[in-house]
Coordinates of C-alpha atoms and ligand atoms in Angstrom, one line a residue:
M215 CA -0.2 -0.2 -0.3
T216 CA 1.4 3.5 -1.0
A217 CA 1.6 5.4 2.4
R218 CA -0.4 8.5 2.9
S219 CA 0.7 11.5 1.3
F220 CA 0.5 15.1 2.4
A221 CA 0.5 16.2 -1.8
S222 CA -2.9 16.4 -2.1
D223 CA -6.2 15.1 -1.0
N224 CA -6.9 13.4 -4.3
G225 CA -4.1 11.5 -2.9
A226 CA -6.6 10.0 -0.7
G227 CA -9.0 6.7 -1.0
I228 CA -12.7 6.1 -0.5
H229 CA -14.4 6.4 2.5
P230 CA -16.0 3.0 3.4
R231 CA -19.2 4.5 3.6
V232 CA -19.3 5.9 0.6
L233 CA -17.6 2.3 -0.9
A234 CA -20.6 1.1 0.9
A235 CA -23.0 2.6 -0.6
I236 CA -22.0 2.4 -3.9
S237 CA -22.1 -1.6 -3.8
A238 CA -25.2 -1.5 -2.1
A239 CA -26.1 0.6 -5.9
N240 CA -24.7 -2.5 -7.5
H241 CA -27.8 -4.4 -8.5
G242 CA -30.5 -5.0 -10.8
H243 CA -30.4 -2.6 -14.0
A244 CA -31.0 1.2 -13.6
S245 CA -31.9 4.2 -16.0
A246 CA -29.0 5.9 -17.3
Y247 CA -27.9 9.4 -17.6
G248 CA -29.6 11.1 -14.0
N249 CA -32.7 9.0 -14.8
D250 CA -33.0 6.7 -11.8
E251 CA -33.7 7.0 -8.0
W252 CA -30.7 7.2 -6.7
T253 CA -30.0 10.6 -8.5
A254 CA -33.8 11.5 -7.8
R255 CA -32.5 11.1 -3.6
A256 CA -29.3 13.3 -4.0
I257 CA -30.8 15.9 -5.3
A258 CA -33.1 16.4 -3.4
A259 CA -30.8 16.4 -0.5
L260 CA -28.8 18.6 -2.4
R261 CA -31.5 21.2 -2.7
D262 CA -32.2 20.7 0.7
A263 CA -28.4 21.5 2.4
F264 CA -28.6 23.8 -0.2
G265 CA -31.5 25.4 -0.2
G266 CA -32.8 28.6 -2.3
G267 CA -34.8 26.5 -4.9
A268 CA -31.3 25.1 -6.0
E269 CA -30.5 23.3 -9.4
A270 CA -28.7 20.5 -8.6
L271 CA -26.3 18.4 -11.5
L272 CA -23.9 15.4 -10.5
C273 CA -20.8 15.8 -12.8
F274 CA -17.1 13.4 -12.2
G275 CA -14.7 16.3 -12.4
G276 CA -14.0 19.8 -10.4
T277 CA -12.3 20.5 -13.6
G278 CA -15.5 19.6 -15.3
A279 CA -17.9 21.6 -13.1
N280 CA -15.9 24.6 -13.4
V281 CA -16.8 24.0 -17.2
V282 CA -20.1 23.6 -16.8
A283 CA -20.9 26.4 -14.2
L284 CA -19.3 28.9 -15.9
A285 CA -20.8 27.8 -19.3
T286 CA -23.8 27.9 -17.8
V287 CA -23.7 31.9 -16.9
T288 CA -21.0 32.8 -20.1
R289 CA -21.6 32.8 -23.5
R290 CA -18.3 33.1 -26.0
Y291 CA -17.9 36.8 -25.7
D292 CA -18.1 36.9 -21.6
A293 CA -15.3 37.9 -19.6
I294 CA -15.1 36.4 -15.9
L295 CA -13.0 37.7 -13.3
C296 CA -11.0 35.5 -11.2
A297 CA -8.1 35.9 -8.7
D298 CA -4.8 35.5 -10.1
S299 CA -4.9 32.3 -8.4
A300 CA -7.0 30.9 -9.2
H301 CA -7.3 27.0 -10.7
I302 CA -9.4 28.0 -13.1
L303 CA -6.5 29.8 -14.8
N304 CA -3.9 28.6 -14.2
S305 CA -4.3 24.4 -13.2
E306 CA -7.2 23.6 -15.6
C307 CA -5.5 23.7 -19.0
A308 CA -7.6 26.7 -20.5
A309 CA -10.8 24.0 -20.5
V310 CA -13.1 27.5 -19.4
E311 CA -12.5 29.2 -21.9
H312 CA -12.2 26.3 -24.2
Y313 CA -15.6 25.1 -23.9
C314 CA -17.4 28.7 -22.3
G315 CA -15.0 30.8 -24.9
G316 CA -14.5 34.7 -24.3
K317 CA -11.7 35.5 -21.6
L318 CA -10.9 34.6 -17.9
L319 CA -9.6 37.9 -16.6
P320 CA -7.1 37.6 -13.2
V321 CA -7.2 40.4 -10.9
A322 CA -4.1 40.2 -8.0
A323 CA -5.4 38.7 -5.0
Q324 CA -4.0 38.3 -1.7
H325 CA -3.3 35.1 -0.4
G326 CA -5.4 34.1 -2.8
K327 CA -8.6 36.0 -1.8
L328 CA -10.6 39.1 -3.5
S329 CA -12.5 41.6 -2.4
P330 CA -14.6 44.6 -3.7
A331 CA -11.7 47.2 -3.8
L332 CA -9.0 44.9 -5.3
L333 CA -11.8 44.7 -8.4
A334 CA -12.8 47.8 -8.1
P335 CA -10.5 48.4 -10.9
A336 CA -10.5 46.1 -13.3
L337 CA -14.2 47.5 -13.7
G338 CA -14.0 51.2 -15.4
P339 CA -15.1 52.0 -18.1
T340 CA -14.7 49.3 -21.3
R341 CA -14.9 49.9 -24.8
G342 CA -17.5 48.1 -25.5
V343 CA -18.0 45.2 -27.6
H344 CA -14.2 46.1 -28.4
H345 CA -13.7 43.9 -25.0
A346 CA -14.8 41.1 -23.6
R347 CA -17.9 42.0 -21.7
P348 CA -17.6 41.4 -17.6
R349 CA -20.3 39.1 -16.5
V350 CA -19.3 36.7 -14.1
L351 CA -16.9 37.0 -11.1
S352 CA -15.6 33.8 -10.1
L353 CA -14.4 33.2 -7.1
T354 CA -12.4 30.1 -5.4
Q355 CA -14.0 29.2 -1.2
P356 CA -11.8 28.2 0.0
T357 CA -9.2 30.1 -1.9
E358 CA -5.9 27.7 -4.2
W359 CA -4.0 29.0 -0.7
G360 CA -6.6 27.0 1.9
T361 CA -7.7 31.0 3.4
L362 CA -11.7 31.8 4.0
Y363 CA -13.5 34.3 3.3
S364 CA -16.3 34.6 6.0
V365 CA -20.1 34.7 5.2
E366 CA -20.0 38.7 5.2
E367 CA -16.8 39.0 3.0
L368 CA -19.0 36.5 0.3
R369 CA -22.1 38.5 0.4
A370 CA -20.4 41.9 0.1
L371 CA -18.6 40.6 -2.7
C372 CA -21.8 38.8 -4.5
D373 CA -23.7 42.7 -3.4
F374 CA -20.8 44.4 -5.5
A375 CA -20.6 42.1 -8.1
H376 CA -24.8 42.3 -8.6
A377 CA -24.5 45.7 -8.2
H378 CA -22.2 45.9 -11.1
K379 CA -24.0 43.5 -13.1
L380 CA -21.2 40.2 -12.8
L381 CA -23.1 37.0 -11.4
V382 CA -20.9 34.9 -9.0
H383 CA -19.6 31.8 -9.3
V384 CA -18.0 30.0 -6.7
D385 CA -15.1 26.9 -7.0
G386 CA -15.9 24.9 -4.6
A387 CA -13.6 22.2 -4.7
R388 CA -13.3 22.4 -0.9
F389 CA -16.0 23.5 -0.5
A390 CA -16.8 21.5 2.6
N391 CA -14.0 22.3 4.4
A392 CA -14.9 26.3 4.1
A393 CA -18.5 25.6 5.9
A394 CA -16.9 23.3 8.2
A395 CA -14.2 25.8 9.3
L396 CA -16.7 28.6 9.5
D397 CA -19.2 26.1 10.9
V398 CA -21.6 27.4 9.1
S399 CA -24.1 25.4 6.9
L400 CA -23.3 24.9 3.6
A401 CA -26.4 27.5 2.7
A402 CA -24.8 30.0 4.7
L403 CA -21.6 30.2 2.8
S404 CA -23.8 30.3 -0.9
S405 CA -27.4 31.0 -1.5
Q406 CA -27.8 32.9 0.7
V407 CA -25.6 34.9 0.4
G408 CA -26.5 35.4 -3.4
V409 CA -24.0 33.3 -4.9
D410 CA -25.4 32.0 -8.4
V411 CA -23.4 29.1 -9.4
L412 CA -21.4 27.1 -7.2
S413 CA -19.0 23.6 -8.3
F414 CA -18.9 21.9 -5.4
G415 CA -16.0 19.4 -5.0
G416 CA -16.9 15.9 -3.4
T417 CA -13.7 14.0 -4.3
K418 CA -11.0 15.6 -2.4
N419 CA -13.1 14.5 0.9
G420 CA -13.3 11.4 0.5
L421 CA -15.5 10.7 -2.6
M422 CA -14.7 8.5 -5.6
G423 CA -14.4 10.9 -8.9
A424 CA -17.8 13.1 -7.5
E425 CA -19.0 16.8 -7.9
A426 CA -22.0 18.6 -8.2
V427 CA -22.9 22.2 -9.9
L428 CA -25.4 23.8 -7.7
V429 CA -27.6 26.9 -10.0
F430 CA -29.7 28.6 -7.9
D431 CA -31.8 30.7 -10.5
P432 CA -34.1 28.3 -11.5
A433 CA -34.1 29.8 -14.6
L434 CA -30.9 28.3 -15.8
A435 CA -31.7 24.9 -14.8
E436 CA -32.2 23.7 -19.0
E437 CA -28.5 26.0 -19.9
A438 CA -27.0 23.8 -16.7
A439 CA -28.3 20.3 -18.6
Y440 CA -27.0 21.2 -22.1
A441 CA -23.7 22.9 -20.4
R442 CA -22.5 19.6 -18.4
K443 CA -23.5 17.3 -22.1
Q444 CA -22.1 19.3 -24.2
S445 CA -18.7 19.7 -21.7
T446 CA -19.4 15.7 -21.1
Q447 CA -19.5 16.0 -18.1
L448 CA -23.3 13.3 -18.3
A449 CA -21.9 10.7 -16.8
S450 CA -23.6 7.5 -17.9
K451 CA -23.9 5.6 -15.1
M452 CA -24.7 8.2 -12.9
R453 CA -26.8 5.9 -10.1
F454 CA -23.0 5.2 -8.5
I455 CA -22.4 9.4 -8.7
A456 CA -25.8 9.9 -6.9
T457 CA -25.9 7.5 -4.1
Q458 CA -22.1 8.8 -3.0
F459 CA -23.9 12.3 -2.5
E460 CA -26.3 11.1 -0.4
A461 CA -23.6 8.8 1.7
Y462 CA -22.0 12.0 1.5
L463 CA -24.8 14.3 2.5
N464 CA -26.4 11.7 5.6
D465 CA -25.7 12.9 9.0
E466 CA -23.3 15.5 6.9
L467 CA -20.3 13.1 6.5
W468 CA -19.3 15.7 4.8
R469 CA -18.5 18.4 8.1
T470 CA -17.3 15.3 9.9
L471 CA -14.4 14.7 6.6
A472 CA -13.6 18.2 6.4
A473 CA -13.4 19.0 10.2
H474 CA -10.9 16.5 10.5
A475 CA -8.8 16.9 7.3
N476 CA -8.9 21.1 8.5
A477 CA -7.9 19.7 12.7
M478 CA -5.2 17.7 11.2
A479 CA -3.6 20.9 8.8
A480 CA -4.2 23.0 12.2
R481 CA -2.4 19.6 14.3
L482 CA 0.3 19.7 11.4
A483 CA 0.5 24.2 12.3
A484 CA 1.1 23.7 16.0
L485 CA 3.9 21.4 15.9
L486 CA 6.2 23.6 14.0
S487 CA 4.8 27.1 15.4
D488 CA 7.7 28.1 17.1
V489 CA 10.8 26.3 15.0
A490 CA 13.1 27.9 13.7
G491 CA 14.0 28.3 10.1
L492 CA 10.2 27.6 8.9
E493 CA 6.8 30.3 8.1
F494 CA 3.9 29.5 6.9
V495 CA 3.1 32.2 4.2
C496 CA -0.5 32.8 5.2
E497 CA -2.3 31.3 8.2
V498 CA -4.0 27.9 8.4
E499 CA -7.3 28.2 8.0
T500 CA -8.6 24.8 6.4
N501 CA -6.8 21.5 5.6
Q502 CA -4.1 23.1 3.2
L503 CA -0.4 24.3 4.5
F504 CA 2.6 26.8 3.3
P505 CA 5.6 26.6 3.9
R506 CA 8.7 28.7 3.7
L507 CA 11.2 26.8 4.2
P508 CA 15.6 25.9 3.7
R509 CA 15.5 25.2 -0.6
A510 CA 18.1 22.1 1.0
V511 CA 15.3 21.1 4.3
L512 CA 12.5 20.9 1.4
E513 CA 14.9 18.3 -0.8
T514 CA 15.0 16.0 2.0
L515 CA 11.6 16.1 3.0
Q516 CA 11.1 15.3 -0.8
Q517 CA 13.3 12.4 -0.4
E518 CA 10.7 10.8 2.2
F519 CA 7.9 12.6 1.9
H520 CA 6.3 12.9 -1.1
F521 CA 4.9 16.9 -1.9
Y522 CA 4.5 19.6 -3.8
T523 CA 7.3 23.4 -4.4
W524 CA 4.2 25.1 -4.0
R525 CA 6.5 28.5 -5.2
E526 CA 9.8 27.5 -6.6
N527 CA 11.4 31.5 -6.2
D528 CA 11.5 31.4 -2.7
A529 CA 10.7 27.7 -2.0
V530 CA 7.2 27.2 -0.5
A531 CA 6.1 23.8 -0.1
R532 CA 2.2 22.9 -0.7
W533 CA 0.9 20.7 2.4
V534 CA -2.5 19.3 2.8
T535 CA -4.3 16.9 5.2
S536 CA -7.3 15.0 4.5
F537 CA -9.7 12.9 6.0
D538 CA -8.1 9.7 6.5
T539 CA -4.8 11.9 7.2
S540 CA -4.5 10.1 11.0
H541 CA -2.7 12.0 14.2
D542 CA 0.0 9.5 14.0
D543 CA 0.8 10.3 10.8
V544 CA 1.0 14.2 11.4
E545 CA 3.9 13.8 14.0
H546 CA 5.8 11.7 12.3
F547 CA 6.0 14.2 9.6
A548 CA 6.1 17.0 11.7
A549 CA 9.3 15.4 13.3
A550 CA 10.6 14.9 9.9
V551 CA 10.4 18.0 9.6
R552 CA 12.2 19.5 12.3
R553 CA 14.9 16.5 12.2
A554 CA 15.8 18.0 8.4
L555 CA 15.4 21.9 10.3
H556 CA 17.5 20.7 12.8
A557 CA 20.0 19.3 10.7
R558 CA 20.9 21.8 8.6
A559 CA 21.3 24.9 11.4
Ligands
PLP295 C1 -9.9 25.0 -6.4 C2 -9.7 24.1 -7.2 N1 -11.0 23.7 -8.2 C3 -10.5 22.4 -9.3 C4 -10.4 21.2 -9.0 C5 -10.3 20.6 -10.6 O1 -10.5 19.7 -9.8 P1 -10.6 18.1 -11.0 O2 -8.8 18.2 -10.5 O3 -10.8 16.9 -10.2 O4 -10.2 18.3 -12.2 C6 -8.5 22.0 -8.2 C7 -8.1 20.1 -8.5 O5 -7.3 20.2 -7.5 C8 -8.5 22.6 -6.9 O6 -7.4 22.3 -6.4

Protein backbone atom coordinates (compact mmCIF):
# COMPACT_ATOMS: atom_id res chain seq x y z
CA MET A 1 0.00 0.00 0.00
CA THR A 2 1.27 3.47 -0.83
CA ALA A 3 1.93 5.55 2.29
CA ARG A 4 -0.36 8.48 3.05
CA SER A 5 1.20 11.61 1.70
CA PHE A 6 0.77 15.32 2.20
CA ALA A 7 0.79 16.08 -1.53
CA SER A 8 -2.93 16.35 -2.15
CA ASP A 9 -6.29 15.37 -0.75
CA ASN A 10 -6.81 13.71 -4.14
CA GLY A 11 -4.30 11.13 -2.96
CA ALA A 12 -6.68 9.84 -0.30
CA GLY A 13 -8.97 6.91 -0.98
CA ILE A 14 -12.72 6.59 -0.74
CA HIS A 15 -14.49 6.79 2.60
CA PRO A 16 -15.86 3.35 3.63
CA ARG A 17 -19.44 4.66 3.92
CA VAL A 18 -19.21 5.99 0.39
CA LEU A 19 -17.76 2.76 -0.93
CA ALA A 20 -20.51 0.83 0.85
CA ALA A 21 -23.12 3.05 -0.80
CA ILE A 22 -21.62 2.36 -4.23
CA SER A 23 -21.69 -1.34 -3.51
CA ALA A 24 -25.28 -1.18 -2.27
CA ALA A 25 -26.35 0.55 -5.49
CA ASN A 26 -24.69 -2.15 -7.54
CA HIS A 27 -27.64 -4.42 -8.18
CA GLY A 28 -29.99 -4.82 -11.10
CA HIS A 29 -30.37 -2.30 -13.87
CA ALA A 30 -31.21 1.40 -13.60
CA SER A 31 -32.12 4.05 -16.14
CA ALA A 32 -29.05 5.82 -17.44
CA TYR A 33 -28.03 9.51 -17.46
CA GLY A 34 -29.59 10.36 -14.11
CA ASN A 35 -33.11 9.08 -14.66
CA ASP A 36 -32.83 6.81 -11.67
CA GLU A 37 -34.01 6.79 -8.07
CA TRP A 38 -30.53 7.41 -6.59
CA THR A 39 -30.13 10.61 -8.60
CA ALA A 40 -33.60 11.82 -7.61
CA ARG A 41 -32.73 11.31 -3.94
CA ALA A 42 -29.28 12.88 -4.24
CA ILE A 43 -30.71 15.95 -5.94
CA ALA A 44 -33.35 16.29 -3.24
CA ALA A 45 -30.64 16.03 -0.57
CA LEU A 46 -28.47 18.63 -2.31
CA ARG A 47 -31.44 20.97 -2.61
CA ASP A 48 -32.14 20.57 1.07
CA ALA A 49 -28.54 21.27 2.00
CA PHE A 50 -28.07 24.28 -0.27
CA GLY A 51 -31.54 25.79 -0.13
CA GLY A 52 -32.60 28.60 -2.34
CA GLY A 53 -34.49 26.36 -4.80
CA ALA A 54 -31.16 25.13 -6.10
CA GLU A 55 -30.91 22.98 -9.18
CA ALA A 56 -28.24 20.29 -8.73
CA LEU A 57 -26.33 18.60 -11.53
CA LEU A 58 -23.96 15.77 -10.74
CA CYS A 59 -20.61 15.60 -12.50
CA PHE A 60 -17.44 13.54 -12.12
CA GLY A 61 -14.56 16.05 -12.40
CA GLY A 62 -13.66 19.26 -10.64
CA THR A 63 -12.44 20.99 -13.79
CA GLY A 64 -15.54 19.67 -15.51
CA ALA A 65 -17.81 21.06 -12.80
CA ASN A 66 -16.20 24.49 -13.21
CA VAL A 67 -16.74 24.31 -16.95
CA VAL A 68 -20.39 23.30 -16.54
CA ALA A 69 -21.00 26.05 -13.99
CA LEU A 70 -19.32 28.76 -16.05
CA ALA A 71 -20.76 27.63 -19.39
CA THR A 72 -24.18 27.94 -17.76
CA VAL A 73 -23.71 31.64 -17.07
CA THR A 74 -21.53 32.91 -19.91
CA ARG A 75 -21.58 33.47 -23.65
CA ARG A 76 -18.59 33.25 -25.92
CA TYR A 77 -17.93 37.00 -25.73
CA ASP A 78 -17.95 37.20 -21.94
CA ALA A 79 -15.15 37.79 -19.45
CA ILE A 80 -14.80 35.99 -16.14
CA LEU A 81 -12.92 37.86 -13.41
CA CYS A 82 -10.96 35.63 -11.08
CA ALA A 83 -8.05 35.73 -8.64
CA ASP A 84 -4.60 35.46 -10.20
CA SER A 85 -4.20 32.26 -8.18
CA ALA A 86 -7.44 30.72 -9.48
CA HIS A 87 -7.40 27.06 -10.43
CA ILE A 88 -9.51 27.84 -13.50
CA LEU A 89 -6.72 30.19 -14.63
CA ASN A 90 -3.60 28.24 -13.77
CA SER A 91 -4.39 24.56 -13.56
CA GLU A 92 -7.19 23.59 -15.92
CA CYS A 93 -5.45 23.67 -19.30
CA ALA A 94 -7.63 26.58 -20.43
CA ALA A 95 -10.68 24.30 -20.20
CA VAL A 96 -12.94 27.20 -19.30
CA GLU A 97 -11.79 29.29 -22.25
CA HIS A 98 -12.04 26.26 -24.51
CA TYR A 99 -15.56 25.23 -23.56
CA CYS A 100 -17.06 28.61 -22.71
CA GLY A 101 -15.17 30.80 -25.17
CA GLY A 102 -14.57 34.24 -23.76
CA LYS A 103 -11.76 35.30 -21.53
CA LEU A 104 -10.47 34.91 -18.00
CA LEU A 105 -9.43 38.23 -16.46
CA PRO A 106 -7.04 37.67 -13.53
CA VAL A 107 -7.06 40.16 -10.67
CA ALA A 108 -4.14 40.29 -8.21
CA ALA A 109 -5.40 38.69 -5.01
CA GLN A 110 -3.99 38.57 -1.48
CA HIS A 111 -3.39 35.00 -0.36
CA GLY A 112 -5.97 33.94 -2.91
CA LYS A 113 -8.63 36.36 -1.73
CA LEU A 114 -10.36 39.06 -3.72
CA SER A 115 -12.28 42.01 -2.32
CA PRO A 116 -14.43 44.76 -3.82
CA ALA A 117 -11.46 47.15 -3.49
CA LEU A 118 -9.18 44.82 -5.46
CA LEU A 119 -11.84 44.24 -8.11
CA ALA A 120 -12.95 47.82 -8.63
CA PRO A 121 -10.03 48.89 -10.88
CA ALA A 122 -10.75 45.95 -13.20
CA LEU A 123 -14.30 47.15 -13.68
CA GLY A 124 -13.66 50.61 -15.03
CA PRO A 125 -15.18 51.82 -18.28
CA THR A 126 -14.74 49.41 -21.18
CA ARG A 127 -14.59 50.10 -24.89
CA GLY A 128 -17.94 48.38 -25.32
CA VAL A 129 -17.95 45.63 -27.90
CA HIS A 130 -14.18 45.96 -28.32
CA HIS A 131 -13.71 44.31 -24.94
CA ALA A 132 -15.02 41.00 -23.67
CA ARG A 133 -18.10 41.75 -21.57
CA PRO A 134 -17.43 41.37 -17.82
CA ARG A 135 -20.07 38.85 -16.87
CA VAL A 136 -18.95 36.63 -14.00
CA LEU A 137 -16.89 36.93 -10.86
CA SER A 138 -15.39 33.53 -10.03
CA LEU A 139 -14.21 33.07 -6.44
CA THR A 140 -12.59 30.02 -4.88
CA GLN A 141 -13.77 29.01 -1.39
CA PRO A 142 -11.52 28.04 0.32
CA THR A 143 -8.95 29.71 -1.89
CA GLU A 144 -6.03 28.01 -3.58
CA TRP A 145 -3.98 29.24 -0.60
CA GLY A 146 -6.31 27.52 1.86
CA THR A 147 -7.67 30.84 3.11
CA LEU A 148 -11.32 31.59 3.71
CA TYR A 149 -13.88 34.19 2.81
CA SER A 150 -16.13 34.83 5.81
CA VAL A 151 -19.90 34.85 5.27
CA GLU A 152 -19.82 38.65 5.43
CA GLU A 153 -16.98 38.91 2.92
CA LEU A 154 -18.83 36.63 0.53
CA ARG A 155 -22.02 38.63 0.88
CA ALA A 156 -20.15 41.88 0.24
CA LEU A 157 -18.50 40.38 -2.86
CA CYS A 158 -21.83 39.08 -4.19
CA ASP A 159 -23.50 42.48 -3.59
CA PHE A 160 -20.61 44.24 -5.28
CA ALA A 161 -20.68 41.84 -8.25
CA HIS A 162 -24.43 42.12 -8.71
CA ALA A 163 -24.22 45.91 -8.55
CA HIS A 164 -21.76 45.65 -11.47
CA LYS A 165 -24.03 43.27 -13.40
CA LEU A 166 -21.78 40.32 -12.69
CA LEU A 167 -22.99 36.89 -11.65
CA VAL A 168 -21.01 35.04 -8.99
CA HIS A 169 -19.48 31.61 -9.44
CA VAL A 170 -17.74 29.81 -6.61
CA ASP A 171 -15.18 27.09 -7.26
CA GLY A 172 -15.87 24.97 -4.21
CA ALA A 173 -13.58 22.04 -4.86
CA ARG A 174 -13.02 22.09 -1.07
CA PHE A 175 -16.26 23.83 -0.12
CA ALA A 176 -16.90 21.32 2.66
CA ASN A 177 -13.63 22.36 4.31
CA ALA A 178 -14.79 25.98 4.24
CA ALA A 179 -18.21 25.27 5.75
CA ALA A 180 -16.63 23.04 8.39
CA ALA A 181 -13.97 25.62 9.28
CA LEU A 182 -16.49 28.43 9.53
CA ASP A 183 -19.00 26.16 11.29
CA VAL A 184 -21.86 27.17 9.02
CA SER A 185 -24.26 25.37 6.70
CA LEU A 186 -23.62 24.89 2.99
CA ALA A 187 -26.53 27.25 2.29
CA ALA A 188 -25.03 29.97 4.50
CA LEU A 189 -22.02 30.19 2.16
CA SER A 190 -23.96 29.99 -1.08
CA SER A 191 -27.68 30.66 -1.65
CA GLN A 192 -27.96 32.82 1.46
CA VAL A 193 -25.22 35.25 0.43
CA GLY A 194 -26.16 35.54 -3.23
CA VAL A 195 -23.89 33.05 -5.02
CA ASP A 196 -25.40 32.27 -8.43
CA VAL A 197 -23.61 29.07 -9.35
CA LEU A 198 -21.34 26.78 -7.39
CA SER A 199 -19.00 23.90 -8.12
CA PHE A 200 -19.32 21.68 -5.03
CA GLY A 201 -16.46 19.23 -4.70
CA GLY A 202 -16.65 15.77 -3.24
CA THR A 203 -13.63 13.95 -4.65
CA LYS A 204 -11.09 15.68 -2.41
CA ASN A 205 -13.12 14.79 0.67
CA GLY A 206 -13.73 11.06 0.37
CA LEU A 207 -15.85 10.58 -2.75
CA MET A 208 -14.78 8.67 -5.85
CA GLY A 209 -14.89 11.19 -8.67
CA ALA A 210 -18.12 12.92 -7.66
CA GLU A 211 -18.80 16.65 -7.89
CA ALA A 212 -21.96 18.70 -8.19
CA VAL A 213 -22.92 21.97 -9.80
CA LEU A 214 -25.53 24.00 -7.91
CA VAL A 215 -27.45 26.55 -9.92
CA PHE A 216 -29.45 28.94 -7.77
CA ASP A 217 -31.56 30.56 -10.48
CA PRO A 218 -34.14 28.03 -11.73
CA ALA A 219 -34.26 29.88 -15.06
CA LEU A 220 -30.72 28.64 -15.72
CA ALA A 221 -31.45 24.97 -15.10
CA GLU A 222 -31.95 24.14 -18.77
CA GLU A 223 -28.74 25.93 -19.77
CA ALA A 224 -26.87 23.92 -17.16
CA ALA A 225 -28.24 20.62 -18.42
CA TYR A 226 -27.06 21.33 -21.98
CA ALA A 227 -23.74 22.69 -20.74
CA ARG A 228 -23.11 19.51 -18.74
CA LYS A 229 -23.78 17.19 -21.65
CA GLN A 230 -21.76 19.19 -24.16
CA SER A 231 -18.80 19.46 -21.83
CA THR A 232 -18.82 15.65 -21.34
CA GLN A 233 -19.81 15.69 -17.66
CA LEU A 234 -23.11 13.80 -17.96
CA ALA A 235 -22.33 10.35 -16.58
CA SER A 236 -24.27 7.47 -18.06
CA LYS A 237 -24.11 5.30 -14.92
CA MET A 238 -25.16 8.24 -12.80
CA ARG A 239 -26.51 6.18 -9.93
CA PHE A 240 -22.96 5.48 -8.75
CA ILE A 241 -22.23 9.20 -8.42
CA ALA A 242 -25.63 9.94 -6.93
CA THR A 243 -25.39 7.30 -4.25
CA GLN A 244 -22.12 8.85 -3.10
CA PHE A 245 -23.79 12.20 -2.57
CA GLU A 246 -26.57 10.57 -0.60
CA ALA A 247 -24.00 9.03 1.72
CA TYR A 248 -22.01 12.27 1.83
CA LEU A 249 -24.95 14.43 2.83
CA ASN A 250 -26.45 11.92 5.22
CA ASP A 251 -25.69 13.03 8.79
CA GLU A 252 -23.37 15.64 7.27
CA LEU A 253 -20.63 13.11 6.62
CA TRP A 254 -19.01 15.85 4.51
CA ARG A 255 -18.62 17.99 7.62
CA THR A 256 -17.12 15.23 9.74
CA LEU A 257 -14.55 14.42 7.07
CA ALA A 258 -13.66 18.01 6.27
CA ALA A 259 -13.46 19.01 9.93
CA HIS A 260 -11.03 16.15 10.51
CA ALA A 261 -8.82 17.18 7.59
CA ASN A 262 -8.88 20.78 8.85
CA ALA A 263 -8.03 19.67 12.38
CA MET A 264 -5.05 17.66 11.12
CA ALA A 265 -3.75 20.73 9.28
CA ALA A 266 -4.18 22.84 12.42
CA ARG A 267 -2.34 20.20 14.44
CA LEU A 268 0.54 20.11 11.97
CA ALA A 269 0.76 23.90 12.03
CA ALA A 270 0.74 23.91 15.83
CA LEU A 271 3.47 21.28 16.04
CA LEU A 272 5.68 23.41 13.80
CA SER A 273 4.71 26.85 15.04
CA ASP A 274 7.86 27.46 17.08
CA VAL A 275 10.45 25.92 14.78
CA ALA A 276 13.21 28.19 13.56
CA GLY A 277 13.62 28.22 9.79
CA LEU A 278 9.98 27.56 8.93
CA GLU A 279 7.19 30.04 8.44
CA PHE A 280 3.72 29.64 7.04
CA VAL A 281 3.17 32.21 4.31
CA CYS A 282 -0.51 32.49 5.12
CA GLU A 283 -2.75 31.50 7.96
CA VAL A 284 -3.69 27.83 8.11
CA GLU A 285 -7.48 28.04 7.96
CA THR A 286 -8.48 24.80 6.24
CA ASN A 287 -6.60 21.67 5.13
CA GLN A 288 -3.79 23.25 3.11
CA LEU A 289 -0.53 24.55 4.56
CA PHE A 290 2.05 26.64 2.75
CA PRO A 291 5.39 26.60 4.61
CA ARG A 292 8.49 28.43 3.47
CA LEU A 293 11.59 26.38 4.25
CA PRO A 294 15.24 26.46 3.27
CA ARG A 295 15.36 24.86 -0.18
CA ALA A 296 17.77 22.14 0.96
CA VAL A 297 15.39 21.17 3.76
CA LEU A 298 12.53 20.97 1.30
CA GLU A 299 14.55 18.70 -0.91
CA THR A 300 15.60 16.47 1.98
CA LEU A 301 11.99 16.06 3.07
CA GLN A 302 10.87 15.35 -0.49
CA GLN A 303 13.19 12.35 -0.57
CA GLU A 304 11.03 10.75 2.12
CA PHE A 305 7.60 12.35 1.66
CA HIS A 306 5.61 13.21 -1.40
CA PHE A 307 4.50 16.85 -1.56
CA TYR A 308 4.77 19.68 -4.05
CA THR A 309 6.93 22.78 -4.14
CA TRP A 310 4.21 25.36 -4.68
CA ARG A 311 6.27 28.46 -5.37
CA GLU A 312 9.74 27.80 -6.74
CA ASN A 313 11.28 31.26 -6.36
CA ASP A 314 11.13 31.38 -2.55
CA ALA A 315 10.81 27.66 -1.77
CA VAL A 316 7.23 27.57 -0.58
CA ALA A 317 5.78 24.08 -0.32
CA ARG A 318 2.17 22.94 -0.17
CA TRP A 319 1.09 20.32 2.34
CA VAL A 320 -2.45 19.01 2.27
CA THR A 321 -4.20 16.92 4.90
CA SER A 322 -7.10 14.63 4.08
CA PHE A 323 -10.10 13.00 5.70
CA ASP A 324 -7.94 9.97 6.44
CA THR A 325 -4.80 11.73 7.69
CA SER A 326 -4.12 10.27 11.13
CA HIS A 327 -2.66 11.86 14.24
CA ASP A 328 0.32 9.51 13.79
CA ASP A 329 0.84 10.71 10.20
CA VAL A 330 0.98 14.28 11.45
CA GLU A 331 3.30 13.56 14.41
CA HIS A 332 5.62 11.50 12.24
CA PHE A 333 5.78 14.17 9.54
CA ALA A 334 6.25 17.05 11.99
CA ALA A 335 9.09 15.17 13.67
CA ALA A 336 10.77 14.65 10.29
CA VAL A 337 10.43 18.35 9.48
CA ARG A 338 11.98 19.29 12.81
CA ARG A 339 14.83 16.83 12.28
CA ALA A 340 15.55 18.14 8.79
CA LEU A 341 15.57 21.73 10.03
CA HIS A 342 17.79 20.84 12.97
CA ALA A 343 20.28 19.10 10.74
CA ARG A 344 20.59 22.32 8.71
CA ALA A 345 20.97 24.62 11.71
C1 LIG B 1 -9.57 24.80 -6.26
C2 LIG B 1 -9.69 23.69 -7.25
N1 LIG B 1 -10.65 23.74 -8.18
C3 LIG B 1 -10.82 22.78 -9.09
C4 LIG B 1 -10.00 21.65 -9.09
C5 LIG B 1 -10.18 20.67 -10.22
O1 LIG B 1 -10.41 19.37 -9.90
P1 LIG B 1 -10.03 18.18 -10.89
O2 LIG B 1 -8.57 17.95 -10.74
O3 LIG B 1 -10.88 17.06 -10.38
O4 LIG B 1 -10.38 18.55 -12.28
C6 LIG B 1 -8.98 21.54 -8.13
C7 LIG B 1 -8.10 20.36 -8.12
O5 LIG B 1 -7.02 20.35 -7.59
C8 LIG B 1 -8.82 22.59 -7.19
O6 LIG B 1 -7.85 22.54 -6.26
